Short mmCIF file of C-alpha atoms in Angstrom, two decimals:
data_model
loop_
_atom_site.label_atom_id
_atom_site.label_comp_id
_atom_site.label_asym_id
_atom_site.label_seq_id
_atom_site.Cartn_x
_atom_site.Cartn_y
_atom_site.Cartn_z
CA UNK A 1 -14.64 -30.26 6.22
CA UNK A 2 -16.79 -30.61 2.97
CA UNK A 3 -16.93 -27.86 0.12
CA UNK A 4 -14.44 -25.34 2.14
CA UNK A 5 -13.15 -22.54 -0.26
CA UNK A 6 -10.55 -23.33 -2.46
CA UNK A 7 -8.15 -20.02 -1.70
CA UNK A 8 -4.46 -19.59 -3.17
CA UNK A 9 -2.06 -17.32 -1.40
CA UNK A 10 0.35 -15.62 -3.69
CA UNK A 11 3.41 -13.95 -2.13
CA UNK A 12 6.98 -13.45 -3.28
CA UNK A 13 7.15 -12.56 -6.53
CA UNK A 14 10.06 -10.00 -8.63
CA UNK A 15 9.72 -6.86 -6.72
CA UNK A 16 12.01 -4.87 -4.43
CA UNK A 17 9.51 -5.97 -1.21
CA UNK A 18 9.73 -9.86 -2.29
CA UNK A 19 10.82 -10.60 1.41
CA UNK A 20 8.36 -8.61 3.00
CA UNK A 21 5.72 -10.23 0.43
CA UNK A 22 6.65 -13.84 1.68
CA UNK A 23 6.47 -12.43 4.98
CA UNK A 24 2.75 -11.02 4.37
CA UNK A 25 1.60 -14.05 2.44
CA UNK A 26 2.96 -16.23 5.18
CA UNK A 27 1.00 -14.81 7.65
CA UNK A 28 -1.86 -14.52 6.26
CA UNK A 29 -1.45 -18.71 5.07
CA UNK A 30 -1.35 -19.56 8.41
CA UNK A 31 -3.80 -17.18 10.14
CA UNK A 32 -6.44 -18.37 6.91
CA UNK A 33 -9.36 -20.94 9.12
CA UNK A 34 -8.51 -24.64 7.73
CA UNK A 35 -12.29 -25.48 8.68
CA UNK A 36 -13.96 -23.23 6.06
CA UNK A 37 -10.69 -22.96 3.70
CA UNK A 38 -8.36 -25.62 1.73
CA UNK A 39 -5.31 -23.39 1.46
CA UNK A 40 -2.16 -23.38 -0.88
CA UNK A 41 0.42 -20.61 -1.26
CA UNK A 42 2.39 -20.53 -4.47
CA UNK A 43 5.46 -17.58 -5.30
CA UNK A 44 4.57 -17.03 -8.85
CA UNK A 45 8.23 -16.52 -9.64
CA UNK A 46 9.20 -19.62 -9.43
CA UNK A 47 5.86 -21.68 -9.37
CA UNK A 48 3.44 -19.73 -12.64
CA UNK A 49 3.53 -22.89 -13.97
CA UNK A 50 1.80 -24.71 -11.18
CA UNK A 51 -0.31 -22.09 -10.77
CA UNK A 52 -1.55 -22.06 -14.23
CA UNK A 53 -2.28 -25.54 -13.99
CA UNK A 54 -3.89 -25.08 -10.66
CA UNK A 55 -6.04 -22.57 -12.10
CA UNK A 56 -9.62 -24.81 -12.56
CA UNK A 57 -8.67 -25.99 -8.21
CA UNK A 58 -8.91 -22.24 -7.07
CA UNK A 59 -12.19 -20.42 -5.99
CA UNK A 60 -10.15 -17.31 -4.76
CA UNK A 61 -6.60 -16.15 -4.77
CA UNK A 62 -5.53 -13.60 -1.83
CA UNK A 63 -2.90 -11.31 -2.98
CA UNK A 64 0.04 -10.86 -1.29
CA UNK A 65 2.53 -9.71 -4.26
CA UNK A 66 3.91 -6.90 -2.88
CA UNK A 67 5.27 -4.16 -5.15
CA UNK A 68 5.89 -4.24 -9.26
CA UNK A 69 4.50 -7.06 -11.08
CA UNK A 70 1.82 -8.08 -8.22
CA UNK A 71 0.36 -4.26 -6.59
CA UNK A 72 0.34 -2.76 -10.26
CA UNK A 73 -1.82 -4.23 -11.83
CA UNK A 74 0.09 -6.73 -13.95
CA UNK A 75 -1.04 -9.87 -11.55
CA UNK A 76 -4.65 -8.66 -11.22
CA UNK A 77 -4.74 -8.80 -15.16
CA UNK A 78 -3.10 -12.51 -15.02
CA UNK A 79 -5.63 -13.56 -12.18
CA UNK A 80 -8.40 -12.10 -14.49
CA UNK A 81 -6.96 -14.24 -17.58
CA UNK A 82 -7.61 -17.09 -15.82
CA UNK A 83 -10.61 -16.74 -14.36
CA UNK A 84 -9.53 -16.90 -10.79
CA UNK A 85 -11.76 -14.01 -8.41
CA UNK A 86 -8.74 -12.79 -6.08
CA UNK A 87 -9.34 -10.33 -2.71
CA UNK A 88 -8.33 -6.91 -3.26
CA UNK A 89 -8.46 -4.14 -5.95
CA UNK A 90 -8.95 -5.06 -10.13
CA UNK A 91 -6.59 -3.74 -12.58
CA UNK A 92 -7.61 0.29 -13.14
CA UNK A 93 -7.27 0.75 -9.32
CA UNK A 94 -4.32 -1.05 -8.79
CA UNK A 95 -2.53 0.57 -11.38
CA UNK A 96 -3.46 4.04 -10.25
CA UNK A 97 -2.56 3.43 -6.74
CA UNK A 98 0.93 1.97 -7.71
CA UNK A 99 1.51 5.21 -10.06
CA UNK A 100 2.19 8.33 -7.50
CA UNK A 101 1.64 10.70 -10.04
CA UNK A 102 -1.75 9.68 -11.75
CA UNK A 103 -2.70 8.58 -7.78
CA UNK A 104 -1.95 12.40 -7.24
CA UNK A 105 -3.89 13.19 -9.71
CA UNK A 106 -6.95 11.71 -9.02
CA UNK A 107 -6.80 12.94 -5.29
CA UNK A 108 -6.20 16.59 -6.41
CA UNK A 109 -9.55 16.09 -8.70
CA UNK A 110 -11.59 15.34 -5.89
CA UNK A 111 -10.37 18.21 -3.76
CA UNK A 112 -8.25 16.10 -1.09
CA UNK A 113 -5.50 17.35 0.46
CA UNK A 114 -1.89 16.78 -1.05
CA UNK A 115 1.42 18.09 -0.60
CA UNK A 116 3.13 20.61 -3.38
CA UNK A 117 5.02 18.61 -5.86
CA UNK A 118 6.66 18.20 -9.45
CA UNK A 119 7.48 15.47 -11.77
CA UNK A 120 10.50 14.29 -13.52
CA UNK A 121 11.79 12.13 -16.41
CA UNK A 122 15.21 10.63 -16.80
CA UNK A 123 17.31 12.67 -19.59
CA UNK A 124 15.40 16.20 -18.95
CA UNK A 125 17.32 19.29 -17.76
CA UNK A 126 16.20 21.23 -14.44
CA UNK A 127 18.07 23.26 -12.15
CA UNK A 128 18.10 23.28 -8.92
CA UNK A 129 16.88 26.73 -9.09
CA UNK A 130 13.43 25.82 -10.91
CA UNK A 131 12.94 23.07 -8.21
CA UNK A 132 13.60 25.19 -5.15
CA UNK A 133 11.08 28.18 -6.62
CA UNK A 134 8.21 25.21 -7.25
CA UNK A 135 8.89 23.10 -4.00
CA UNK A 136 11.20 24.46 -1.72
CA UNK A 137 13.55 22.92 1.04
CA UNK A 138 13.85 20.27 2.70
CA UNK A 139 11.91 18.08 0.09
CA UNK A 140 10.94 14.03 -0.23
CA UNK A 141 12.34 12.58 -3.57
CA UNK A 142 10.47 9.19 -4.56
CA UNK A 143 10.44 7.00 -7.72
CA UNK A 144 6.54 7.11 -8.99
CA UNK A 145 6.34 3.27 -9.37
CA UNK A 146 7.79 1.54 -6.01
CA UNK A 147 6.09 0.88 -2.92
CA UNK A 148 7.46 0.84 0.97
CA UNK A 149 9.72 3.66 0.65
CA UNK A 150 11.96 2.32 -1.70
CA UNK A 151 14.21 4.67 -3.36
CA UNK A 152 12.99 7.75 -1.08
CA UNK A 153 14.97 10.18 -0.25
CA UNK A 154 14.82 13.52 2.89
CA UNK A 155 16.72 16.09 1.18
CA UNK A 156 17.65 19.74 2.92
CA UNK A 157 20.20 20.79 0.30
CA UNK A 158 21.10 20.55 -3.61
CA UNK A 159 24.04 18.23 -3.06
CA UNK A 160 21.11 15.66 -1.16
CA UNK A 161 18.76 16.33 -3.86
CA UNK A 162 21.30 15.39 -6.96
CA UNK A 163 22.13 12.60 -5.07
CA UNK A 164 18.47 11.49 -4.01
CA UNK A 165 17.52 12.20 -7.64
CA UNK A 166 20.16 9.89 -8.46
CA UNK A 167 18.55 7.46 -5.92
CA UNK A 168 15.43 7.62 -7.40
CA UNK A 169 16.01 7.15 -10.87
CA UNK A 170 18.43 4.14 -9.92
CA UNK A 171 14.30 2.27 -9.28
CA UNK A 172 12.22 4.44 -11.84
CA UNK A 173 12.43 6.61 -14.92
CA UNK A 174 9.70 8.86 -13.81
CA UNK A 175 10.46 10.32 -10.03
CA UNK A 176 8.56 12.84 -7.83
CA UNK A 177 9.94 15.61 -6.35
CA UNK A 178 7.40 16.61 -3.18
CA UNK A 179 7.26 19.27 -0.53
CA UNK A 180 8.36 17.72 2.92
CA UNK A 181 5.12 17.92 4.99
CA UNK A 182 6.36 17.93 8.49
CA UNK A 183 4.33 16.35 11.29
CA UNK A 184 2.55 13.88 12.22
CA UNK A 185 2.35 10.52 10.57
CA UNK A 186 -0.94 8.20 11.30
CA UNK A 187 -2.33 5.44 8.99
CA UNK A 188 -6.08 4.51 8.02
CA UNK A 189 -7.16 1.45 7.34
CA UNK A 190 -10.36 0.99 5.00
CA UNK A 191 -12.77 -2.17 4.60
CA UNK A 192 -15.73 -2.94 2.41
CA UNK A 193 -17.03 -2.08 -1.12
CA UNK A 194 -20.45 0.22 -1.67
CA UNK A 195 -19.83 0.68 2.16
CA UNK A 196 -16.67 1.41 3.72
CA UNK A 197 -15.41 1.18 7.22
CA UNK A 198 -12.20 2.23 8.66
CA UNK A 199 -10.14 0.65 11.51
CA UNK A 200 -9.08 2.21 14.29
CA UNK A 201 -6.17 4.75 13.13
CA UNK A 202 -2.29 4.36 14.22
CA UNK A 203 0.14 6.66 14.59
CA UNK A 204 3.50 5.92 13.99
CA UNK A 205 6.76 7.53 15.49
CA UNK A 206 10.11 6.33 13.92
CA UNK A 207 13.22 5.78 16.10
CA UNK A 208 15.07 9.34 16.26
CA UNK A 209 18.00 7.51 14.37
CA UNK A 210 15.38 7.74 11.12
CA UNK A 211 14.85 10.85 9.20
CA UNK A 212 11.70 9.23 8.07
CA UNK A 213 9.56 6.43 8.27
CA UNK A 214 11.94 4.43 5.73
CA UNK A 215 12.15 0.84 4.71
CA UNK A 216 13.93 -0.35 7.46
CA UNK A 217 11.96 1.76 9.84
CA UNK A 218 8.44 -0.11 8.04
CA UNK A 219 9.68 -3.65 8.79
CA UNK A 220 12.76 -3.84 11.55
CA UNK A 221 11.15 -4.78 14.64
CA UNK A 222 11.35 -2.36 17.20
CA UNK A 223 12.70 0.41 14.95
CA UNK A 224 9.12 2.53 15.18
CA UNK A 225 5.87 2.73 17.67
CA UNK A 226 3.21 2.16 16.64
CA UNK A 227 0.62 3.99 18.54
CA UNK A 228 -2.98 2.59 17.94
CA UNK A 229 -5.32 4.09 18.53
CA UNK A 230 -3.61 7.22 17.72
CA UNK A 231 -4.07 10.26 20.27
CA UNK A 232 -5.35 12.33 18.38
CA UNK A 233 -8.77 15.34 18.68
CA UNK A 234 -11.73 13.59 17.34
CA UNK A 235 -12.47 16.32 14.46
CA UNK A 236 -8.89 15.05 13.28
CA UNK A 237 -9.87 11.24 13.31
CA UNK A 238 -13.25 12.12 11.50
CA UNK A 239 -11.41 13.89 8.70
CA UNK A 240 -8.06 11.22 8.22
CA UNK A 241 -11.22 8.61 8.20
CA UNK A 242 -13.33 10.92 5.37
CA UNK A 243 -9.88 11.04 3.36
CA UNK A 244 -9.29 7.53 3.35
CA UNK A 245 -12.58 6.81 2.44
CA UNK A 246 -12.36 8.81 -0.23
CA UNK A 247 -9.21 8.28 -1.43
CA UNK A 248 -10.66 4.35 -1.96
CA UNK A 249 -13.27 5.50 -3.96
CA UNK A 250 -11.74 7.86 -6.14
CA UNK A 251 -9.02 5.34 -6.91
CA UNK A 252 -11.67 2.72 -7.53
CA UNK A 253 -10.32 0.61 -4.87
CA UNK A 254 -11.80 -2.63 -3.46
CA UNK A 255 -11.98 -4.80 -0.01
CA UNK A 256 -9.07 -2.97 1.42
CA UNK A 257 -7.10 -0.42 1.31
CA UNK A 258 -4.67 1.62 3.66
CA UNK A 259 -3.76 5.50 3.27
CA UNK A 260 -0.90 7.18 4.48
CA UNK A 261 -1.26 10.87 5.72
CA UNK A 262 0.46 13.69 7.60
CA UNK A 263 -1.03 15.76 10.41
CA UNK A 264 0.45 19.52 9.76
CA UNK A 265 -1.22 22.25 12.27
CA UNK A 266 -4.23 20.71 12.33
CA UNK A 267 -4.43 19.92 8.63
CA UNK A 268 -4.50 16.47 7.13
CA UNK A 269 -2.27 15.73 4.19
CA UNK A 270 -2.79 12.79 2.10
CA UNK A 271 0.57 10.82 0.67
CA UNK A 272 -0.47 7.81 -0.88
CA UNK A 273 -2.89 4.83 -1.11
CA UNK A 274 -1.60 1.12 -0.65
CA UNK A 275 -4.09 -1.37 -1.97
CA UNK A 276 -1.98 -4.59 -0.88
CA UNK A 277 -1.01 -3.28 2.80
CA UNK A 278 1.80 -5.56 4.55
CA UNK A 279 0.47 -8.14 7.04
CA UNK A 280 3.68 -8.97 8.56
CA UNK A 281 3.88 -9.02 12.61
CA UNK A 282 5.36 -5.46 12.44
CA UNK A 283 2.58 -4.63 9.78
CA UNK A 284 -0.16 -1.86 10.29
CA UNK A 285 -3.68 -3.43 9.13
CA UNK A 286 -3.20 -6.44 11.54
CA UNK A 287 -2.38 -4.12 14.36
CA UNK A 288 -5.43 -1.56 13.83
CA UNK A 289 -7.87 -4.96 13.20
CA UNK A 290 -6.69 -5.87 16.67
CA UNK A 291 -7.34 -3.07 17.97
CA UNK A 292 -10.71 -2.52 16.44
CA UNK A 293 -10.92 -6.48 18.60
CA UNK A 294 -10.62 -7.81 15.07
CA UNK A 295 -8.39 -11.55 15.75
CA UNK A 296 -6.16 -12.06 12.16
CA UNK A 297 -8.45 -15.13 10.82
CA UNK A 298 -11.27 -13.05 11.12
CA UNK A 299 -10.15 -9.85 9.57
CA UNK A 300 -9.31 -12.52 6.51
CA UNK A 301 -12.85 -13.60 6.86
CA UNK A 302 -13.78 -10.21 6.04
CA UNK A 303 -11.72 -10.03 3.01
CA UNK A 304 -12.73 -13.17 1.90
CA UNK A 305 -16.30 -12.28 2.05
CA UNK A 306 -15.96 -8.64 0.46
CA UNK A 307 -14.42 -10.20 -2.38
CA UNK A 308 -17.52 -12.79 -2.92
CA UNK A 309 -19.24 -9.77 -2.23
CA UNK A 310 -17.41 -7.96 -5.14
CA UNK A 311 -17.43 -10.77 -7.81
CA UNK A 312 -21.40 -10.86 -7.10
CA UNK A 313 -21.41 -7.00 -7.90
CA UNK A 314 -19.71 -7.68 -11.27
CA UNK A 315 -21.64 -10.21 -12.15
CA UNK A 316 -18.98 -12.78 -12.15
#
């Protein structure tokens, strides 16, 4: 029981997702092995203080901040302040995977696969007209900066699309307006650093009661299957794997990552990149590990080990 790993979960937090956060980091506290780990969990909205002072008893934080203030970039920079190593992606990648638009960006300039789109700021005029002629009906309204389908929006008409704008801007003042990619939905989970390995990829199939695969549909048990591995032609599986992969790198992301994309006619559309995935018992990274034969405390392992693995690259 001598010189285990000092690791500090972090969950909770300010954000929109704060339940689902103490949800993930609880999980994740428990499933962490006690033999090779001393564990403590602190919710940084309440406890920064402790953690500060804890910062010289930590070898490793694990990341379970869900959302603004912990996925974005802002924590990363904290845990860097202090000098704690954490699992997960730095501050550049975390940033650009929390930001739809520049994450859009980045995908676009390395030739992946996206979905038509336009952005928009609070207090500029555009008429329905302009957005119909660039996107087109139905469309997917989103706020750029919020994770777990907060403040989306299905819209087939203008009155749903003033009133999904309206949504939108109610969580961000930058939203994106995005062609509705019907099809199917599957998720791919990525591992690693220099090399990458993705899980075994789900698809998931909302209750018919959703539109979409919303907030409620994420996290209410029951309320979508999850089908894993997904039945889907290998060619298909090669390229949503090649995607993910890539999407990782081009965002600059590190020990994990999951990507979200749409199966349309046999093409693969990319949606967005999640660098702190939930780990909840409805969640989709613990249910591809298992299926991959991956048990929860060793999928941590992993993680734990790619972020050594990391903090050796950097030289830290």
């Amino acid at each position: 029981m001598k010189n285990r790993m000092r690791i500090a979960v972090l969950a909770g937090g300010w954000s929109a997702e704060r339940d689902v956060s103490l949800k993930s980091g609880r999980a994740v506290y428990n499933a962490l092995d006690r033999e090779k780990y001393l564990v403590t969990m602190f919710d940084p909205r309440d406890e920064m203080g402790s953690l500060f002072e804890s910062r010289n008893e930590i070898d490793l934080a694990f990341n379970m901040l869900h959302g603004k203030i912990g996925e974005d970039g802002k924590m990363q920079g904290f845990l860097d302040v202090l000098g704690i190593p954490f699992v997960g992606s730095g501050v550049l990648a975390s940033s650009l995977c929390m930001n739809k638009k520049i994450a859009k960006e980045r995908y676009r300039s390395a030739g992946l696969p996206v979905a038509a789109h336009c952005i928009m700021r609070r207090g500029r005029d555009v008429s329905f007209g302009e957005i119909i002629e660039q996107i087109g009906l139905p469309l997917v309204i989103k706020p750029v900066s919020e994770g777990s389908s907060i403040g989306i929006s299905l819209c087939r008409n203008e009155a749903q699309v003033l009133e999904g704008m309206e949504t939108a801007f109610s969580w961000d003042e930058e939203i994106m307006l995005e062609e509705y990619v019907k099809g199917r939905e599957i998720t791919c989970c990525v591992m690693g650093n220099a090399e990458l390995a993705t899980l075994p990829l789900i698809e998931i199939v909302p209750d018919a009661s959703y539109a979409f695969f919303d907030y409620e549909a994420k996290y209410k048990p029951g309320a979508s299957k999850e089908i894993c591995p997904a039945d889907i032609p290998e060619h298909l599986r090669e390229e949503a794997s090649r995607i993910a992969k890539t999407a990782h790198r081009v965002l600059d992301c590190a020990v994990w990552s999951r990507s979200d994309i749409i199966i349309r006619e046999e093409k693969c559309y990319l949606l967005e990149t999640n660098t702190i995935p939930g780990m909840t018992e409805t969640s989709l990274f613990p249910l591809a590990a298992k299926s991959a034969g991956l048990p929860m405390g060793v999928l941590l392992d992993k993680f734990v080990n790619f972020a050594v693995e990391n903090g050796k690259e950097k030289g830290c």
